[in-house]
Structures are given as C-alpha cells and as structure tokens.
Amino acid sequence: MNVRKIVTYVDEVLTEGGRPVAPPARTAVVVAVIDNPWAGQGFVEDLAPGIDATASDLGRLLAPRVVAALGVPVEAYGKAAIVGLDGEIEHGSALIHTLKFGDHFRKAAEATTLLPAVEKRAGAGTVFDVPLKHITDATIRSHHQSIEVRVADAPHAHEIVIGLAAAGQGRPQSRLAPLSTEQ
C-alpha cells in the first residue's frame, strides 16, 4: 500500500439555530490518499488479493487517527471511498466493504452497527458527503447526519481516497421524535 498523504478535518459547531451548542458538536474525518491497487491492470476479475494486501492495513491506519482527532467518545460513524477516474467504483467498494477494513473502526469506536458509506468515481478536488449513523443503533435519528469533505489534489486518476468519519454526538439541536413514535 502506497499512501501519498493523510488529511485530517475536525469540525466543531458552537452555535446552531442561533443557540449555543454545549458542549460543541465535534465531527472528525481522516482520509488516506492511496495508489489504487488495481490501477493499470485493466479489468481485474478477482479483487481478493488486493483486498487482502490493503484493506486491513488501511483500517488499522485510519481508525485510531479518526478516534484521536475526534477527542471525545464516538457516537456516530461512517466511511468513504472516492476512486480516481482510471479506476472502478468497485475498487473503492472492495476496500471499505469488508470486515478487514471496518472492524478496526468498529473496535476502536466500540460499535456494533454497519458503517454507512459513500463511494464514487471522481476527479481531484471533488466534494463528497460522508454519511454517519449511530454506532450501536442505526434507528437513532438524531445521529443520521453527514459531513462534507474535499481533498483539493486527490484523487489523481490512479488513486483512491479512503476515509473514516466520526461524530461525538447527533446533529446539533436535533429535535425529531424517536422512530419508535411512528411505528
């Protein structure tokens, strides 16, 4: 795995709807810009060797970084894969939709739910939204949120941007009734 760069974003909301948010709502994202392990090979039928060589190392690299950047216990989380124009969306999906990748984050966040994800093919500087959901109960609506991310110089055509996002709370000033009130 060749990592060109790691980018960390921390977002802290202090006011929402004209009211203070106390404590501030924190969200963190850590992305790694890596060489696409299948770049230049044409159509690759069996992605397993690339998954085995890359996915677990990526999860091990990113999970502790995003938890540390957040600086508070993780309550919501998500993941992303943005594939450069010479790759396939399946290349990003292959790396993030495996327990070899996701279990590192689940363990670090003490989570049990599936990680929501975004994946797409795009050029450098594309904006993407990482969806987040609660770490143990995906039906908790206050934690359904997203964070916008952009890496100005990535992905190059032969790269993939792989990211993890974490929030220490639900949406600031959330007021929706629990899902159970509608069932």
PDB file of N, CA and C in Angstrom, residues 83-147:
ATOM      1  N   VAL A  83     -12.839   7.019  -5.861  1.00  0.00           N
ATOM      2  CA  VAL A  83     -11.903   6.386  -6.780  1.00  0.00           C
ATOM      3  C   VAL A  83     -11.562   7.353  -7.909  1.00  0.00           C
ATOM      4  N   GLY A  84     -10.281   7.463  -8.229  1.00  0.00           N
ATOM      5  CA  GLY A  84      -9.848   8.291  -9.353  1.00  0.00           C
ATOM      6  C   GLY A  84     -10.403   7.786 -10.676  1.00  0.00           C
ATOM      7  N   LEU A  85     -10.336   8.632 -11.691  1.00  0.00           N
ATOM      8  CA  LEU A  85     -11.024   8.370 -12.954  1.00  0.00           C
ATOM      9  C   LEU A  85     -10.522   7.151 -13.716  1.00  0.00           C
ATOM     10  N   ASP A  86      -9.330   6.663 -13.436  1.00  0.00           N
ATOM     11  CA  ASP A  86      -8.842   5.459 -14.115  1.00  0.00           C
ATOM     12  C   ASP A  86      -9.230   4.175 -13.386  1.00  0.00           C
ATOM     13  N   GLY A  87      -9.973   4.295 -12.302  1.00  0.00           N
ATOM     14  CA  GLY A  87     -10.391   3.110 -11.551  1.00  0.00           C
ATOM     15  C   GLY A  87     -11.880   2.863 -11.683  1.00  0.00           C
ATOM     16  N   GLU A  88     -12.335   1.846 -10.986  1.00  0.00           N
ATOM     17  CA  GLU A  88     -13.755   1.499 -10.942  1.00  0.00           C
ATOM     18  C   GLU A  88     -14.283   1.774  -9.539  1.00  0.00           C
ATOM     19  N   ILE A  89     -15.545   2.123  -9.448  1.00  0.00           N
ATOM     20  CA  ILE A  89     -16.177   2.288  -8.136  1.00  0.00           C
ATOM     21  C   ILE A  89     -15.999   1.017  -7.315  1.00  0.00           C
ATOM     22  N   GLU A  90     -16.024  -0.110  -7.983  1.00  0.00           N
ATOM     23  CA  GLU A  90     -15.854  -1.398  -7.296  1.00  0.00           C
ATOM     24  C   GLU A  90     -14.520  -1.496  -6.573  1.00  0.00           C
ATOM     25  N   HIS A  91     -13.505  -0.795  -7.046  1.00  0.00           N
ATOM     26  CA  HIS A  91     -12.193  -0.816  -6.382  1.00  0.00           C
ATOM     27  C   HIS A  91     -12.301  -0.187  -4.990  1.00  0.00           C
ATOM     28  N   GLY A  92     -12.970   0.943  -4.881  1.00  0.00           N
ATOM     29  CA  GLY A  92     -13.177   1.564  -3.570  1.00  0.00           C
ATOM     30  C   GLY A  92     -14.065   0.718  -2.689  1.00  0.00           C
ATOM     31  N   SER A  93     -15.146   0.202  -3.276  1.00  0.00           N
ATOM     32  CA  SER A  93     -16.065  -0.648  -2.513  1.00  0.00           C
ATOM     33  C   SER A  93     -15.351  -1.880  -1.974  1.00  0.00           C
ATOM     34  N   ALA A  94     -14.452  -2.439  -2.775  1.00  0.00           N
ATOM     35  CA  ALA A  94     -13.726  -3.639  -2.352  1.00  0.00           C
ATOM     36  C   ALA A  94     -12.905  -3.378  -1.094  1.00  0.00           C
ATOM     37  N   LEU A  95     -12.377  -2.180  -0.963  1.00  0.00           N
ATOM     38  CA  LEU A  95     -11.533  -1.876   0.200  1.00  0.00           C
ATOM     39  C   LEU A  95     -12.326  -1.526   1.443  1.00  0.00           C
ATOM     40  N   ILE A  96     -13.469  -0.862   1.304  1.00  0.00           N
ATOM     41  CA  ILE A  96     -14.193  -0.417   2.502  1.00  0.00           C
ATOM     42  C   ILE A  96     -15.334  -1.336   2.917  1.00  0.00           C
ATOM     43  N   HIS A  97     -15.840  -2.157   2.002  1.00  0.00           N
ATOM     44  CA  HIS A  97     -16.962  -3.034   2.344  1.00  0.00           C
ATOM     45  C   HIS A  97     -16.466  -4.438   2.680  1.00  0.00           C
ATOM     46  N   THR A  98     -15.534  -4.485   3.596  1.00  0.00           N
ATOM     47  CA  THR A  98     -15.015  -5.753   4.094  1.00  0.00           C
ATOM     48  C   THR A  98     -14.756  -5.597   5.593  1.00  0.00           C
ATOM     49  N   LEU A  99     -14.963  -6.673   6.318  1.00  0.00           N
ATOM     50  CA  LEU A  99     -14.699  -6.641   7.763  1.00  0.00           C
ATOM     51  C   LEU A  99     -13.224  -6.378   8.043  1.00  0.00           C
ATOM     52  N   LYS A 100     -12.363  -6.740   7.106  1.00  0.00           N
ATOM     53  CA  LYS A 100     -10.924  -6.494   7.281  1.00  0.00           C
ATOM     54  C   LYS A 100     -10.648  -5.006   7.462  1.00  0.00           C
ATOM     55  N   PHE A 101     -11.450  -4.148   6.836  1.00  0.00           N
ATOM     56  CA  PHE A 101     -11.324  -2.703   6.973  1.00  0.00           C
ATOM     57  C   PHE A 101     -12.179  -2.199   8.131  1.00  0.00           C
ATOM     58  N   GLY A 102     -13.469  -2.457   8.085  1.00  0.00           N
ATOM     59  CA  GLY A 102     -14.418  -1.864   9.020  1.00  0.00           C
ATOM     60  C   GLY A 102     -14.280  -2.295  10.461  1.00  0.00           C
ATOM     61  N   ASP A 103     -13.843  -3.515  10.692  1.00  0.00           N
ATOM     62  CA  ASP A 103     -13.747  -3.980  12.080  1.00  0.00           C
ATOM     63  C   ASP A 103     -12.727  -3.206  12.901  1.00  0.00           C
ATOM     64  N   HIS A 104     -11.722  -2.630  12.265  1.00  0.00           N
ATOM     65  CA  HIS A 104     -10.775  -1.790  13.008  1.00  0.00           C
ATOM     66  C   HIS A 104     -11.499  -0.583  13.608  1.00  0.00           C
ATOM     67  N   PHE A 105     -12.398   0.027  12.834  1.00  0.00           N
ATOM     68  CA  PHE A 105     -13.142   1.189  13.317  1.00  0.00           C
ATOM     69  C   PHE A 105     -14.204   0.774  14.327  1.00  0.00           C
ATOM     70  N   ARG A 106     -14.913  -0.320  14.038  1.00  0.00           N
ATOM     71  CA  ARG A 106     -15.916  -0.804  14.994  1.00  0.00           C
ATOM     72  C   ARG A 106     -15.281  -1.067  16.357  1.00  0.00           C
ATOM     73  N   LYS A 107     -14.131  -1.698  16.375  1.00  0.00           N
ATOM     74  CA  LYS A 107     -13.449  -1.988  17.631  1.00  0.00           C
ATOM     75  C   LYS A 107     -13.010  -0.693  18.323  1.00  0.00           C
ATOM     76  N   ALA A 108     -12.409   0.221  17.580  1.00  0.00           N
ATOM     77  CA  ALA A 108     -11.924   1.475  18.166  1.00  0.00           C
ATOM     78  C   ALA A 108     -13.065   2.331  18.708  1.00  0.00           C
ATOM     79  N   ALA A 109     -14.232   2.254  18.065  1.00  0.00           N
ATOM     80  CA  ALA A 109     -15.390   3.055  18.475  1.00  0.00           C
ATOM     81  C   ALA A 109     -16.332   2.297  19.400  1.00  0.00           C
ATOM     82  N   GLU A 110     -16.011   1.043  19.684  1.00  0.00           N
ATOM     83  CA  GLU A 110     -16.896   0.182  20.477  1.00  0.00           C
ATOM     84  C   GLU A 110     -18.283   0.143  19.852  1.00  0.00           C
ATOM     85  N   ALA A 111     -18.310  -0.099  18.559  1.00  0.00           N
ATOM     86  CA  ALA A 111     -19.529  -0.051  17.760  1.00  0.00           C
ATOM     87  C   ALA A 111     -19.981  -1.444  17.338  1.00  0.00           C
ATOM     88  N   THR A 112     -21.260  -1.530  16.975  1.00  0.00           N
ATOM     89  CA  THR A 112     -21.813  -2.807  16.533  1.00  0.00           C
ATOM     90  C   THR A 112     -22.568  -2.713  15.216  1.00  0.00           C
ATOM     91  N   THR A 113     -22.964  -1.515  14.789  1.00  0.00           N
ATOM     92  CA  THR A 113     -23.757  -1.386  13.570  1.00  0.00           C
ATOM     93  C   THR A 113     -22.862  -1.358  12.336  1.00  0.00           C
ATOM     94  N   LEU A 114     -23.498  -1.556  11.191  1.00  0.00           N
ATOM     95  CA  LEU A 114     -22.779  -1.423   9.932  1.00  0.00           C
ATOM     96  C   LEU A 114     -22.407   0.038   9.720  1.00  0.00           C
ATOM     97  N   LEU A 115     -21.280   0.255   9.098  1.00  0.00           N
ATOM     98  CA  LEU A 115     -20.827   1.605   8.775  1.00  0.00           C
ATOM     99  C   LEU A 115     -21.529   2.091   7.514  1.00  0.00           C
ATOM    100  N   PRO A 116     -22.237   3.220   7.579  1.00  0.00           N
ATOM    101  CA  PRO A 116     -22.790   3.761   6.332  1.00  0.00           C
ATOM    102  C   PRO A 116     -21.647   4.261   5.456  1.00  0.00           C
ATOM    103  N   ALA A 117     -21.890   4.308   4.146  1.00  0.00           N
ATOM    104  CA  ALA A 117     -20.778   4.610   3.246  1.00  0.00           C
ATOM    105  C   ALA A 117     -21.216   5.441   2.056  1.00  0.00           C
ATOM    106  N   VAL A 118     -20.236   6.108   1.489  1.00  0.00           N
ATOM    107  CA  VAL A 118     -20.360   6.734   0.177  1.00  0.00           C
ATOM    108  C   VAL A 118     -19.192   6.225  -0.648  1.00  0.00           C
ATOM    109  N   GLU A 119     -19.466   5.932  -1.902  1.00  0.00           N
ATOM    110  CA  GLU A 119     -18.394   5.598  -2.811  1.00  0.00           C
ATOM    111  C   GLU A 119     -18.773   6.106  -4.193  1.00  0.00           C
ATOM    112  N   LYS A 120     -17.780   6.649  -4.873  1.00  0.00           N
ATOM    113  CA  LYS A 120     -17.998   7.123  -6.231  1.00  0.00           C
ATOM    114  C   LYS A 120     -16.670   7.297  -6.934  1.00  0.00           C
ATOM    115  N   ARG A 121     -16.752   7.480  -8.260  1.00  0.00           N
ATOM    116  CA  ARG A 121     -15.565   7.773  -9.059  1.00  0.00           C
ATOM    117  C   ARG A 121     -15.601   9.265  -9.356  1.00  0.00           C
ATOM    118  N   ALA A 122     -14.471   9.929  -9.188  1.00  0.00           N
ATOM    119  CA  ALA A 122     -14.436  11.376  -9.395  1.00  0.00           C
ATOM    120  C   ALA A 122     -12.999  11.844  -9.559  1.00  0.00           C
ATOM    121  N   GLY A 123     -12.864  13.049 -10.037  1.00  0.00           N
ATOM    122  CA  GLY A 123     -11.558  13.660 -10.212  1.00  0.00           C
ATOM    123  C   GLY A 123     -11.093  14.359  -8.949  1.00  0.00           C
ATOM    124  N   ALA A 124      -9.880  14.857  -9.001  1.00  0.00           N
ATOM    125  CA  ALA A 124      -9.285  15.550  -7.859  1.00  0.00           C
ATOM    126  C   ALA A 124     -10.146  16.737  -7.458  1.00  0.00           C
ATOM    127  N   GLY A 125     -10.268  16.937  -6.166  1.00  0.00           N
ATOM    128  CA  GLY A 125     -10.988  18.076  -5.624  1.00  0.00           C
ATOM    129  C   GLY A 125     -12.485  17.908  -5.540  1.00  0.00           C
ATOM    130  N   THR A 126     -12.984  16.745  -5.846  1.00  0.00           N
ATOM    131  CA  THR A 126     -14.430  16.556  -5.776  1.00  0.00           C
ATOM    132  C   THR A 126     -14.913  16.662  -4.333  1.00  0.00           C
ATOM    133  N   VAL A 127     -16.106  17.173  -4.163  1.00  0.00           N
ATOM    134  CA  VAL A 127     -16.738  17.247  -2.845  1.00  0.00           C
ATOM    135  C   VAL A 127     -17.561  15.983  -2.656  1.00  0.00           C
ATOM    136  N   PHE A 128     -17.458  15.385  -1.485  1.00  0.00           N
ATOM    137  CA  PHE A 128     -18.290  14.219  -1.179  1.00  0.00           C
ATOM    138  C   PHE A 128     -18.789  14.322   0.251  1.00  0.00           C
ATOM    139  N   ASP A 129     -19.939  13.739   0.506  1.00  0.00           N
ATOM    140  CA  ASP A 129     -20.553  13.752   1.828  1.00  0.00           C
ATOM    141  C   ASP A 129     -20.454  12.359   2.437  1.00  0.00           C
ATOM    142  N   VAL A 130     -19.854  12.279   3.616  1.00  0.00           N
ATOM    143  CA  VAL A 130     -19.754  11.008   4.323  1.00  0.00           C
ATOM    144  C   VAL A 130     -20.968  10.891   5.242  1.00  0.00           C
ATOM    145  N   PRO A 131     -21.806   9.857   5.047  1.00  0.00           N
ATOM    146  CA  PRO A 131     -22.953   9.683   5.927  1.00  0.00           C
ATOM    147  C   PRO A 131     -22.513   9.081   7.257  1.00  0.00           C
ATOM    148  N   LEU A 132     -23.194   9.474   8.333  1.00  0.00           N
ATOM    149  CA  LEU A 132     -22.913   8.924   9.656  1.00  0.00           C
ATOM    150  C   LEU A 132     -24.208   8.415  10.282  1.00  0.00           C
ATOM    151  N   LYS A 133     -24.080   7.362  11.053  1.00  0.00           N
ATOM    152  CA  LYS A 133     -25.191   6.810  11.822  1.00  0.00           C
ATOM    153  C   LYS A 133     -24.660   6.415  13.201  1.00  0.00           C
ATOM    154  N   HIS A 134     -25.581   6.199  14.120  1.00  0.00           N
ATOM    155  CA  HIS A 134     -25.221   5.826  15.491  1.00  0.00           C
ATOM    156  C   HIS A 134     -24.425   4.520  15.494  1.00  0.00           C
ATOM    157  N   ILE A 135     -23.494   4.408  16.418  1.00  0.00           N
ATOM    158  CA  ILE A 135     -22.574   3.263  16.446  1.00  0.00           C
ATOM    159  C   ILE A 135     -23.196   1.961  16.942  1.00  0.00           C
ATOM    160  N   THR A 136     -24.335   2.037  17.650  1.00  0.00           N
ATOM    161  CA  THR A 136     -24.949   0.796  18.143  1.00  0.00           C
ATOM    162  C   THR A 136     -26.412   0.649  17.748  1.00  0.00           C
ATOM    163  N   ASP A 137     -27.050   1.710  17.252  1.00  0.00           N
ATOM    164  CA  ASP A 137     -28.465   1.636  16.896  1.00  0.00           C
ATOM    165  C   ASP A 137     -28.721   2.568  15.711  1.00  0.00           C
ATOM    166  N   ALA A 138     -28.775   1.999  14.525  1.00  0.00           N
ATOM    167  CA  ALA A 138     -28.922   2.801  13.303  1.00  0.00           C
ATOM    168  C   ALA A 138     -30.278   3.488  13.206  1.00  0.00           C
ATOM    169  N   THR A 139     -31.209   3.204  14.112  1.00  0.00           N
ATOM    170  CA  THR A 139     -32.525   3.855  14.067  1.00  0.00           C
ATOM    171  C   THR A 139     -32.575   5.141  14.892  1.00  0.00           C
ATOM    172  N   ILE A 140     -31.503   5.485  15.569  1.00  0.00           N
ATOM    173  CA  ILE A 140     -31.492   6.731  16.354  1.00  0.00           C
ATOM    174  C   ILE A 140     -31.340   7.888  15.374  1.00  0.00           C
ATOM    175  N   ARG A 141     -32.442   8.586  15.124  1.00  0.00           N
ATOM    176  CA  ARG A 141     -32.477   9.592  14.057  1.00  0.00           C
ATOM    177  C   ARG A 141     -31.583  10.805  14.316  1.00  0.00           C
ATOM    178  N   SER A 142     -31.359  11.143  15.566  1.00  0.00           N
ATOM    179  CA  SER A 142     -30.533  12.322  15.846  1.00  0.00           C
ATOM    180  C   SER A 142     -29.112  12.159  15.328  1.00  0.00           C
ATOM    181  N   HIS A 143     -28.691  10.939  15.106  1.00  0.00           N
ATOM    182  CA  HIS A 143     -27.323  10.679  14.678  1.00  0.00           C
ATOM    183  C   HIS A 143     -27.210  10.460  13.161  1.00  0.00           C
ATOM    184  N   HIS A 144     -28.329  10.543  12.443  1.00  0.00           N
ATOM    185  CA  HIS A 144     -28.301  10.481  10.978  1.00  0.00           C
ATOM    186  C   HIS A 144     -27.841  11.854  10.499  1.00  0.00           C
ATOM    187  N   GLN A 145     -26.633  11.924  10.005  1.00  0.00           N
ATOM    188  CA  GLN A 145     -26.043  13.188   9.590  1.00  0.00           C
ATOM    189  C   GLN A 145     -24.974  12.898   8.560  1.00  0.00           C
ATOM    190  N   SER A 146     -24.366  13.942   8.044  1.00  0.00           N
ATOM    191  CA  SER A 146     -23.262  13.762   7.106  1.00  0.00           C
ATOM    192  C   SER A 146     -22.284  14.911   7.289  1.00  0.00           C
ATOM    193  N   ILE A 147     -21.085  14.689   6.784  1.00  0.00           N
ATOM    194  CA  ILE A 147     -20.071  15.745   6.797  1.00  0.00           C
ATOM    195  C   ILE A 147     -19.480  15.838   5.396  1.00  0.00           C
TER     196      ILE A 147
END
